[in-house]
Amino acid sequence: MSKNRRLGVAVLGAGTVGEPVVRALLEREGELEVRAGCRLELVGVAVRDVDAAIGRGLPAERLTDAPAHLVAAPEVDVVVELLGGDEPAVTLIDAALASGKAVVTANKHVLAQRGSTLEATARRTGAAFRFEATVAGGTPVLGPLAAELAANRIVAIHGILNGTTNFILSAMGGAGRTYDDALEAAQRAGYAESDPRADVEGLDAANKVVILTRLGFGRWLDPASIQRCPPTVVGVAGPGISAVGQADIAGAAQLGLTIKLIGRMRLLDDGHLIADALPTAVKAVSPFGRTGGVVNRVEVEAEPVGRVAFEGPGAGGATTSSAILGDLIAVARGEGSTWAGLPEAAGPAAGPAVPATADAEPARRFFTSALPEQLVRDQVDIEVARGGGFVSAPRPLDDLQAALAAAGVEATLFPIETDR
């Protein structure tokens, strides 16, 4: 856009992320205009409680409790959706895109659940649809996948994608806290919600796996196909990190390992895609093992470039607002949607993920804690055993489960990623 043009911006939601975005548009108008190449004019802010927003110092003349009217306003060119959740967010996003208005969002739930439909709408009307803030907070990952790495064949993506669970696991390892104590500390620090299930049960990480898969592998997955429950000898454990106990953390540490919630996407030789979000054992001295607190880290394996890593803050309003403002500037510059020039992605029905327990899964090593060592050694090929746990030699999961079941053992089996 030319320097004399304006871009009318509507912000839906003025919470943890929305308020820093609104304040930046008001207080850094001149600076952002220089960077965007046009004036970013805040047309209005839709909030649930206008009086409360006024009490926090937001300008009354720009506030409304009617988000649909704001989206439809003719002076609005781009809608920034920061309401979160499903409705009314998805309806408002779709309405904006259908009318040809650009949309910027941080709503990973809507994008993972409705991404295929929303992408089709954006492509039909030519509206820019940007969502960098849905993965890794303020750390750029999606843009480089779609643009700078576009000449590469993506082979695998692994990531610590949820700051809340990483904070909890770091506290359990570094400070020796129990799961419940670490969760309570995360809630006191504002990293975990009063109902933390979306984080600790791996739903948030699974949504981000869906979004990364769209950019890296050109397909939208059904979030329900993303495995979130680590395997046990006879089935599966609780989802996400909810089944990780202090004995698991301590046993892993004695073997030089630590447990992280890792989102994994990998293309198999036969073209099938494995996608999961599981508590995974990694070397404590590895880059993933050293990633603590609410920091996110994403590693991309691609040909010909090799391995590329992105690491930075993945939680917090100010952090996420950086990605939102960056996407607004990209819209102003005419850079289009986050997928850049990538072709339209296949829908969920066209390319389902292969569950990690499927026969197509390559042989893997697994860690488990507190097993009777001699009994297990009689049944299982053990690579190393020490203190409270052991690491199995590489083998298909179903073979390992059968051997342990024959020994009468029940335990959670944590997959190992030893090269990261």
Short mmCIF file of C-alpha atoms in Angstrom, two decimals:
data_model
loop_
_atom_site.label_atom_id
_atom_site.label_comp_id
_atom_site.label_asym_id
_atom_site.label_seq_id
_atom_site.Cartn_x
_atom_site.Cartn_y
_atom_site.Cartn_z
CA MET A 1 0.00 0.00 0.00
CA SER A 2 1.18 3.54 -0.61
CA LYS A 3 2.47 5.64 2.24
CA ASN A 4 -0.59 7.90 2.10
CA ARG A 5 -3.06 5.04 2.50
CA ARG A 6 -4.70 3.92 5.72
CA LEU A 7 -5.61 0.47 6.89
CA GLY A 8 -8.70 0.41 9.09
CA VAL A 9 -8.18 -2.10 11.91
CA ALA A 10 -10.86 -3.72 14.09
CA VAL A 11 -9.67 -5.64 17.16
CA LEU A 12 -11.99 -8.27 18.62
CA GLY A 13 -11.05 -8.84 22.24
CA ALA A 14 -8.93 -6.75 24.60
CA GLY A 15 -7.67 -9.38 27.00
CA THR A 16 -4.16 -10.69 27.61
CA VAL A 17 -3.16 -10.36 23.96
CA GLY A 18 -5.72 -7.88 22.67
CA GLU A 19 -4.92 -5.07 25.10
CA PRO A 20 -1.18 -4.91 24.20
CA VAL A 21 -2.17 -4.87 20.51
CA VAL A 22 -4.64 -2.02 21.07
CA ARG A 23 -2.11 -0.01 23.08
CA ALA A 24 0.55 -0.48 20.42
CA LEU A 25 -1.81 0.76 17.69
CA LEU A 26 -2.61 3.83 19.78
CA GLU A 27 0.79 4.62 21.27
CA ARG A 28 3.15 3.56 18.46
CA GLU A 29 1.11 4.80 15.50
CA GLY A 30 3.92 6.75 13.87
CA GLU A 31 6.51 4.01 14.29
CA LEU A 32 4.19 1.35 12.93
CA GLU A 33 3.27 3.54 9.96
CA VAL A 34 6.94 3.77 8.97
CA ARG A 35 7.31 0.01 9.16
CA ALA A 36 3.99 -0.82 7.47
CA GLY A 37 4.17 1.76 4.71
CA CYS A 38 0.70 3.04 5.58
CA ARG A 39 -1.23 4.26 8.61
CA LEU A 40 -2.73 1.53 10.81
CA GLU A 41 -5.86 3.22 12.08
CA LEU A 42 -7.67 1.61 15.01
CA VAL A 43 -11.34 1.81 14.05
CA GLY A 44 -12.78 0.00 17.04
CA VAL A 45 -12.32 -2.61 19.74
CA ALA A 46 -15.01 -5.17 20.56
CA VAL A 47 -15.12 -6.27 24.20
CA ARG A 48 -17.55 -8.16 26.40
CA ASP A 49 -17.55 -5.52 29.15
CA VAL A 50 -17.18 -1.95 27.91
CA ASP A 51 -17.11 -0.43 31.40
CA ALA A 52 -14.31 -2.74 32.51
CA ALA A 53 -12.28 -1.86 29.42
CA ILE A 54 -12.74 1.85 30.11
CA GLY A 55 -11.60 1.21 33.66
CA ARG A 56 -8.34 -0.24 32.27
CA GLY A 57 -7.73 2.96 30.35
CA LEU A 58 -8.92 1.98 26.88
CA PRO A 59 -10.58 4.83 24.94
CA ALA A 60 -14.38 4.77 25.33
CA GLU A 61 -14.98 6.20 21.85
CA ARG A 62 -13.44 3.12 20.23
CA LEU A 63 -15.12 0.46 22.35
CA THR A 64 -18.17 -1.60 21.43
CA ASP A 65 -19.88 -4.75 22.64
CA ALA A 66 -21.18 -5.56 19.14
CA PRO A 67 -18.36 -7.41 17.33
CA ALA A 68 -20.47 -8.38 14.30
CA HIS A 69 -21.34 -4.74 13.62
CA LEU A 70 -17.67 -3.79 13.91
CA VAL A 71 -16.62 -6.52 11.46
CA ALA A 72 -19.22 -5.30 8.97
CA ALA A 73 -18.26 -1.62 9.28
CA PRO A 74 -17.22 -0.27 5.85
CA GLU A 75 -14.21 1.58 7.29
CA VAL A 76 -12.70 -1.69 8.54
CA ASP A 77 -10.15 -3.30 6.22
CA VAL A 78 -8.64 -5.92 8.53
CA VAL A 79 -10.09 -7.79 11.50
CA VAL A 80 -7.82 -8.89 14.35
CA GLU A 81 -9.58 -11.78 16.11
CA LEU A 82 -8.37 -12.29 19.69
CA LEU A 83 -11.53 -13.59 21.34
CA GLY A 84 -10.33 -17.18 21.57
CA GLY A 85 -12.53 -20.26 21.71
CA ASP A 86 -14.94 -21.45 19.04
CA GLU A 87 -17.98 -19.17 18.76
CA PRO A 88 -18.47 -16.36 17.99
CA ALA A 89 -14.86 -16.29 16.79
CA VAL A 90 -15.23 -18.70 13.86
CA THR A 91 -18.39 -17.01 12.57
CA LEU A 92 -16.76 -13.57 12.75
CA ILE A 93 -13.58 -14.76 11.02
CA ASP A 94 -15.56 -16.42 8.25
CA ALA A 95 -17.77 -13.35 7.79
CA ALA A 96 -14.76 -11.07 7.49
CA LEU A 97 -12.99 -13.33 4.99
CA ALA A 98 -16.20 -13.85 3.00
CA SER A 99 -16.54 -10.08 2.61
CA GLY A 100 -12.96 -9.79 1.36
CA LYS A 101 -11.52 -8.33 4.57
CA ALA A 102 -8.15 -9.48 5.82
CA VAL A 103 -8.05 -11.42 9.09
CA VAL A 104 -5.24 -11.75 11.62
CA THR A 105 -5.77 -14.25 14.44
CA ALA A 106 -4.04 -16.01 17.34
CA ASN A 107 -6.88 -18.53 17.67
CA LYS A 108 -5.21 -21.93 17.30
CA HIS A 109 -8.39 -23.79 18.28
CA VAL A 110 -10.45 -22.29 15.44
CA LEU A 111 -7.61 -22.68 12.97
CA ALA A 112 -7.02 -26.33 13.81
CA GLN A 113 -10.73 -27.20 13.80
CA ARG A 114 -11.88 -25.08 10.84
CA GLY A 115 -8.67 -24.27 8.97
CA SER A 116 -9.53 -26.05 5.75
CA THR A 117 -12.87 -24.25 5.42
CA LEU A 118 -11.45 -20.85 6.34
CA GLU A 119 -8.56 -21.24 3.91
CA ALA A 120 -11.03 -22.05 1.13
CA THR A 121 -13.03 -18.91 1.95
CA ALA A 122 -9.92 -16.72 1.97
CA ARG A 123 -8.74 -18.11 -1.34
CA ARG A 124 -12.19 -17.64 -2.90
CA THR A 125 -12.41 -13.96 -1.97
CA GLY A 126 -8.70 -13.13 -2.13
CA ALA A 127 -8.66 -11.95 1.50
CA ALA A 128 -5.39 -12.21 3.39
CA PHE A 129 -5.55 -14.68 6.30
CA ARG A 130 -2.63 -14.53 8.71
CA PHE A 131 -2.03 -16.61 11.84
CA GLU A 132 1.65 -16.51 12.82
CA ALA A 133 0.66 -16.01 16.47
CA THR A 134 -1.04 -19.42 16.66
CA VAL A 135 2.27 -21.27 17.09
CA ALA A 136 5.21 -20.34 19.35
CA GLY A 137 3.81 -16.98 20.44
CA GLY A 138 6.11 -14.23 19.22
CA THR A 139 8.73 -16.57 17.73
CA PRO A 140 8.44 -16.66 13.91
CA VAL A 141 7.96 -20.23 12.68
CA LEU A 142 5.05 -20.39 10.22
CA GLY A 143 6.28 -17.59 7.97
CA PRO A 144 9.70 -19.18 7.44
CA LEU A 145 8.06 -22.57 6.77
CA ALA A 146 5.89 -21.08 4.02
CA ALA A 147 8.44 -18.68 2.52
CA GLU A 148 12.13 -18.98 3.33
CA LEU A 149 12.01 -22.80 3.46
CA ALA A 150 9.62 -23.14 0.49
CA ALA A 151 12.33 -24.61 -1.76
CA ASN A 152 12.89 -27.47 0.67
CA ARG A 153 11.17 -30.81 1.13
CA ILE A 154 10.10 -30.93 4.77
CA VAL A 155 10.91 -34.32 6.27
CA ALA A 156 10.07 -33.81 9.95
CA ILE A 157 9.07 -31.17 12.48
CA HIS A 158 9.51 -31.57 16.24
CA GLY A 159 8.62 -28.96 18.80
CA ILE A 160 8.07 -27.95 22.39
CA LEU A 161 4.86 -26.14 21.53
CA ASN A 162 3.18 -25.42 24.87
CA GLY A 163 4.77 -23.12 27.42
CA THR A 164 2.50 -24.18 30.28
CA THR A 165 3.43 -27.86 30.15
CA ASN A 166 7.08 -27.03 29.64
CA PHE A 167 6.97 -24.86 32.77
CA ILE A 168 5.37 -27.72 34.73
CA LEU A 169 7.82 -30.37 33.53
CA SER A 170 10.77 -28.02 34.14
CA ALA A 171 9.57 -27.43 37.71
CA MET A 172 9.15 -31.16 38.29
CA GLY A 173 12.68 -31.79 37.06
CA GLY A 174 14.65 -28.80 38.30
CA ALA A 175 12.90 -28.20 41.62
CA GLY A 176 11.70 -31.75 42.23
CA ARG A 177 8.08 -30.66 42.58
CA THR A 178 5.18 -33.03 42.24
CA TYR A 179 2.88 -32.65 39.24
CA ASP A 180 0.16 -31.06 41.38
CA ASP A 181 2.57 -28.58 43.00
CA ALA A 182 4.08 -27.63 39.63
CA LEU A 183 0.62 -27.12 38.12
CA GLU A 184 -0.39 -24.91 41.04
CA ALA A 185 2.78 -22.84 40.56
CA ALA A 186 1.96 -22.44 36.86
CA GLN A 187 -1.51 -21.24 37.74
CA ARG A 188 -0.17 -18.73 40.28
CA ALA A 189 2.26 -17.42 37.67
CA GLY A 190 -0.57 -16.94 35.17
CA TYR A 191 0.73 -19.60 32.74
CA ALA A 192 -2.08 -22.10 33.39
CA GLU A 193 -5.82 -21.51 33.41
CA SER A 194 -8.01 -22.48 36.35
CA ASP A 195 -9.15 -25.31 34.06
CA PRO A 196 -5.77 -26.39 32.62
CA ARG A 197 -6.96 -29.36 30.57
CA ALA A 198 -6.34 -27.83 27.15
CA ASP A 199 -2.68 -27.44 28.07
CA VAL A 200 -1.88 -30.41 30.29
CA GLU A 201 -3.91 -32.91 28.24
CA GLY A 202 -2.11 -31.91 25.05
CA LEU A 203 -5.06 -30.33 23.20
CA ASP A 204 -3.22 -27.06 22.65
CA ALA A 205 -0.10 -28.84 21.40
CA ALA A 206 -2.21 -31.02 19.10
CA ASN A 207 -3.84 -27.94 17.59
CA LYS A 208 -0.38 -26.53 16.87
CA VAL A 209 0.68 -29.81 15.28
CA VAL A 210 -2.29 -29.44 12.91
CA ILE A 211 -1.22 -25.89 11.99
CA LEU A 212 2.44 -26.81 11.50
CA THR A 213 1.41 -29.76 9.36
CA ARG A 214 -0.59 -27.49 7.07
CA LEU A 215 2.46 -25.26 6.45
CA GLY A 216 5.07 -28.01 6.42
CA PHE A 217 3.28 -30.84 4.65
CA GLY A 218 0.43 -29.21 2.74
CA ARG A 219 -2.52 -30.89 4.46
CA TRP A 220 -5.04 -30.13 7.16
CA LEU A 221 -5.34 -32.90 9.74
CA ASP A 222 -8.27 -33.67 11.98
CA PRO A 223 -7.11 -32.67 15.49
CA ALA A 224 -8.76 -35.83 16.84
CA SER A 225 -6.26 -37.89 14.82
CA ILE A 226 -3.31 -36.46 16.74
CA GLN A 227 -2.31 -39.00 19.39
CA ARG A 228 -2.00 -37.37 22.83
CA CYS A 229 -1.91 -40.40 25.14
CA PRO A 230 1.44 -42.12 25.67
CA PRO A 231 1.32 -45.89 25.29
CA THR A 232 1.31 -48.31 28.20
CA VAL A 233 2.02 -52.02 28.12
CA VAL A 234 -1.66 -52.85 27.59
CA GLY A 235 -3.15 -49.62 26.26
CA VAL A 236 -2.64 -45.91 26.73
CA ALA A 237 -2.07 -43.60 29.71
CA GLY A 238 -3.79 -40.30 30.42
CA PRO A 239 -3.52 -37.57 27.78
CA GLY A 240 -0.67 -35.09 27.55
CA ILE A 241 1.46 -34.79 30.67
CA SER A 242 -1.38 -35.69 33.04
CA ALA A 243 0.10 -39.16 33.62
CA VAL A 244 3.71 -38.02 34.14
CA GLY A 245 4.76 -38.54 37.73
CA GLN A 246 7.77 -37.61 39.81
CA ALA A 247 9.04 -41.21 39.57
CA ASP A 248 9.13 -40.85 35.77
CA ILE A 249 11.03 -37.57 35.98
CA ALA A 250 13.52 -38.94 38.53
CA GLY A 251 14.02 -42.22 36.68
CA ALA A 252 14.67 -40.39 33.42
CA ALA A 253 17.19 -38.08 35.11
CA GLN A 254 19.26 -41.06 36.30
CA LEU A 255 19.61 -42.07 32.66
CA GLY A 256 20.58 -38.58 31.49
CA LEU A 257 17.11 -37.95 30.09
CA THR A 258 14.32 -35.49 30.74
CA ILE A 259 10.66 -35.61 29.71
CA LYS A 260 9.15 -32.95 27.46
CA LEU A 261 5.81 -32.68 25.69
CA ILE A 262 6.91 -32.92 22.05
CA GLY A 263 4.77 -32.34 19.00
CA ARG A 264 6.05 -34.57 16.21
CA MET A 265 5.33 -34.68 12.50
CA ARG A 266 7.32 -37.05 10.30
CA LEU A 267 6.93 -38.35 6.75
CA LEU A 268 7.57 -42.08 6.46
CA ASP A 269 9.25 -43.55 3.41
CA ASP A 270 5.88 -44.78 2.13
CA GLY A 271 4.45 -41.25 2.21
CA HIS A 272 2.33 -41.69 5.33
CA LEU A 273 2.51 -38.90 7.88
CA ILE A 274 2.89 -39.59 11.58
CA ALA A 275 1.63 -36.77 13.82
CA ASP A 276 1.41 -36.85 17.60
CA ALA A 277 1.89 -34.75 20.73
CA LEU A 278 3.30 -36.98 23.46
CA PRO A 279 5.42 -36.74 26.60
CA THR A 280 8.78 -37.81 25.20
CA ALA A 281 12.18 -38.53 26.73
CA VAL A 282 15.06 -36.47 25.33
CA LYS A 283 18.69 -36.10 26.37
CA ALA A 284 18.90 -33.63 29.26
CA VAL A 285 21.89 -31.91 27.63
CA SER A 286 20.22 -31.59 24.21
CA PRO A 287 18.71 -28.33 22.94
CA PHE A 288 15.22 -29.66 23.73
CA GLY A 289 16.37 -30.89 27.13
CA ARG A 290 17.80 -27.46 27.97
CA THR A 291 14.64 -25.63 26.87
CA GLY A 292 13.01 -24.67 30.15
CA GLY A 293 10.16 -22.58 31.52
CA VAL A 294 7.66 -21.23 29.00
CA VAL A 295 10.15 -21.16 26.13
CA ASN A 296 9.11 -22.88 22.88
CA ARG A 297 11.47 -24.60 20.46
CA VAL A 298 10.68 -25.92 16.98
CA GLU A 299 13.11 -27.95 14.88
CA VAL A 300 12.54 -28.49 11.16
CA GLU A 301 14.34 -31.17 9.17
CA ALA A 302 14.31 -30.46 5.47
CA GLU A 303 16.15 -31.23 2.26
CA PRO A 304 18.50 -29.75 1.20
CA VAL A 305 18.94 -27.29 4.09
CA GLY A 306 19.22 -29.86 6.91
CA ARG A 307 18.02 -29.01 10.42
CA VAL A 308 16.79 -25.50 11.26
CA ALA A 309 15.70 -24.47 14.76
CA PHE A 310 13.46 -21.69 16.08
CA GLU A 311 13.45 -20.88 19.79
CA GLY A 312 11.92 -18.09 21.82
CA PRO A 313 9.15 -17.05 24.18
CA GLY A 314 5.93 -18.88 23.52
CA ALA A 315 3.55 -17.41 26.07
CA GLY A 316 2.37 -14.06 27.34
CA GLY A 317 0.38 -11.16 25.99
CA ALA A 318 3.26 -8.92 24.98
CA THR A 319 5.05 -11.81 23.29
CA THR A 320 2.02 -12.86 21.24
CA SER A 321 1.17 -9.26 20.38
CA SER A 322 4.51 -9.09 18.54
CA ALA A 323 3.31 -11.73 16.08
CA ILE A 324 -0.09 -10.06 15.70
CA LEU A 325 1.46 -6.69 14.92
CA GLY A 326 3.90 -8.35 12.54
CA ASP A 327 1.00 -9.91 10.65
CA LEU A 328 -0.78 -6.54 10.51
CA ILE A 329 2.32 -5.01 8.96
CA ALA A 330 2.48 -7.90 6.48
CA VAL A 331 -1.13 -7.22 5.45
CA ALA A 332 -0.34 -3.53 5.03
CA ARG A 333 2.63 -4.40 2.83
CA GLY A 334 0.44 -6.61 0.65
CA GLU A 335 2.22 -9.84 1.57
CA GLY A 336 -0.98 -11.90 1.54
CA SER A 337 -1.74 -14.93 3.69
CA THR A 338 0.57 -16.83 6.01
CA TRP A 339 0.77 -19.71 3.52
CA ALA A 340 2.35 -17.25 1.06
CA GLY A 341 2.53 -18.89 -2.38
CA LEU A 342 1.97 -22.45 -1.19
CA PRO A 343 -0.82 -24.32 -3.01
CA GLU A 344 -4.15 -24.95 -1.32
CA ALA A 345 -3.90 -27.65 1.32
CA ALA A 346 -5.73 -30.95 1.19
CA GLY A 347 -8.57 -31.31 3.70
CA PRO A 348 -8.52 -33.68 6.67
CA ALA A 349 -10.20 -36.53 4.79
CA ALA A 350 -7.46 -36.51 2.15
CA GLY A 351 -4.49 -37.21 4.39
CA PRO A 352 -5.13 -38.57 7.88
CA ALA A 353 -2.27 -38.98 10.30
CA VAL A 354 -1.02 -42.47 11.06
CA PRO A 355 -1.35 -43.21 14.80
CA ALA A 356 1.98 -43.72 16.51
CA THR A 357 0.95 -47.28 17.39
CA ALA A 358 0.37 -48.25 13.78
CA ASP A 359 2.42 -50.94 12.05
CA ALA A 360 3.93 -48.25 9.83
CA GLU A 361 5.76 -46.72 12.82
CA PRO A 362 9.52 -47.35 12.63
CA ALA A 363 11.26 -49.12 15.48
CA ARG A 364 11.76 -46.77 18.42
CA ARG A 365 13.44 -46.75 21.79
CA PHE A 366 11.27 -46.25 24.86
CA PHE A 367 11.93 -45.19 28.44
CA THR A 368 9.93 -46.40 31.39
CA SER A 369 10.40 -46.09 35.14
CA ALA A 370 10.28 -48.36 38.17
CA LEU A 371 10.33 -51.75 36.49
CA PRO A 372 11.69 -54.97 38.07
CA GLU A 373 14.99 -55.02 36.21
CA GLN A 374 15.93 -58.72 36.25
CA LEU A 375 12.43 -59.87 35.30
CA VAL A 376 12.37 -57.43 32.42
CA ARG A 377 15.85 -58.40 31.24
CA ASP A 378 14.60 -61.96 30.84
CA GLN A 379 11.89 -60.77 28.46
CA VAL A 380 13.13 -57.56 26.82
CA ASP A 381 16.26 -56.41 25.04
CA ILE A 382 17.35 -53.58 27.36
CA GLU A 383 19.85 -50.99 26.15
CA VAL A 384 20.56 -49.44 29.53
CA ALA A 385 19.04 -49.69 33.01
CA ARG A 386 19.84 -47.57 36.00
CA GLY A 387 18.10 -46.65 39.22
CA GLY A 388 14.42 -46.21 38.58
CA GLY A 389 14.10 -47.02 34.92
CA PHE A 390 15.39 -48.48 31.68
CA VAL A 391 15.71 -47.75 27.98
CA SER A 392 14.67 -50.45 25.56
CA ALA A 393 16.60 -51.28 22.44
CA PRO A 394 14.97 -50.06 19.21
CA ARG A 395 11.95 -52.18 18.33
CA PRO A 396 8.35 -51.75 17.16
CA LEU A 397 6.05 -50.65 19.95
CA ASP A 398 3.72 -53.65 19.67
CA ASP A 399 6.68 -56.03 20.07
CA LEU A 400 7.81 -54.23 23.22
CA GLN A 401 4.29 -54.23 24.63
CA ALA A 402 3.92 -57.96 24.01
CA ALA A 403 7.24 -58.74 25.71
CA LEU A 404 6.45 -56.65 28.78
CA ALA A 405 2.94 -58.04 29.00
CA ALA A 406 4.39 -61.55 28.99
CA ALA A 407 6.53 -60.51 31.97
CA GLY A 408 3.41 -59.32 33.78
CA VAL A 409 4.60 -55.71 33.81
CA GLU A 410 2.40 -52.62 33.52
CA ALA A 411 3.95 -49.19 32.97
CA THR A 412 3.81 -46.07 30.82
CA LEU A 413 6.18 -46.16 27.84
CA PHE A 414 7.70 -42.82 26.89
CA PRO A 415 9.10 -42.63 23.33
CA ILE A 416 12.68 -41.38 23.11
CA GLU A 417 14.08 -38.78 20.73
CA THR A 418 17.80 -39.08 21.37
CA ASP A 419 19.05 -36.96 18.49
CA ARG A 420 17.52 -33.78 19.90
#
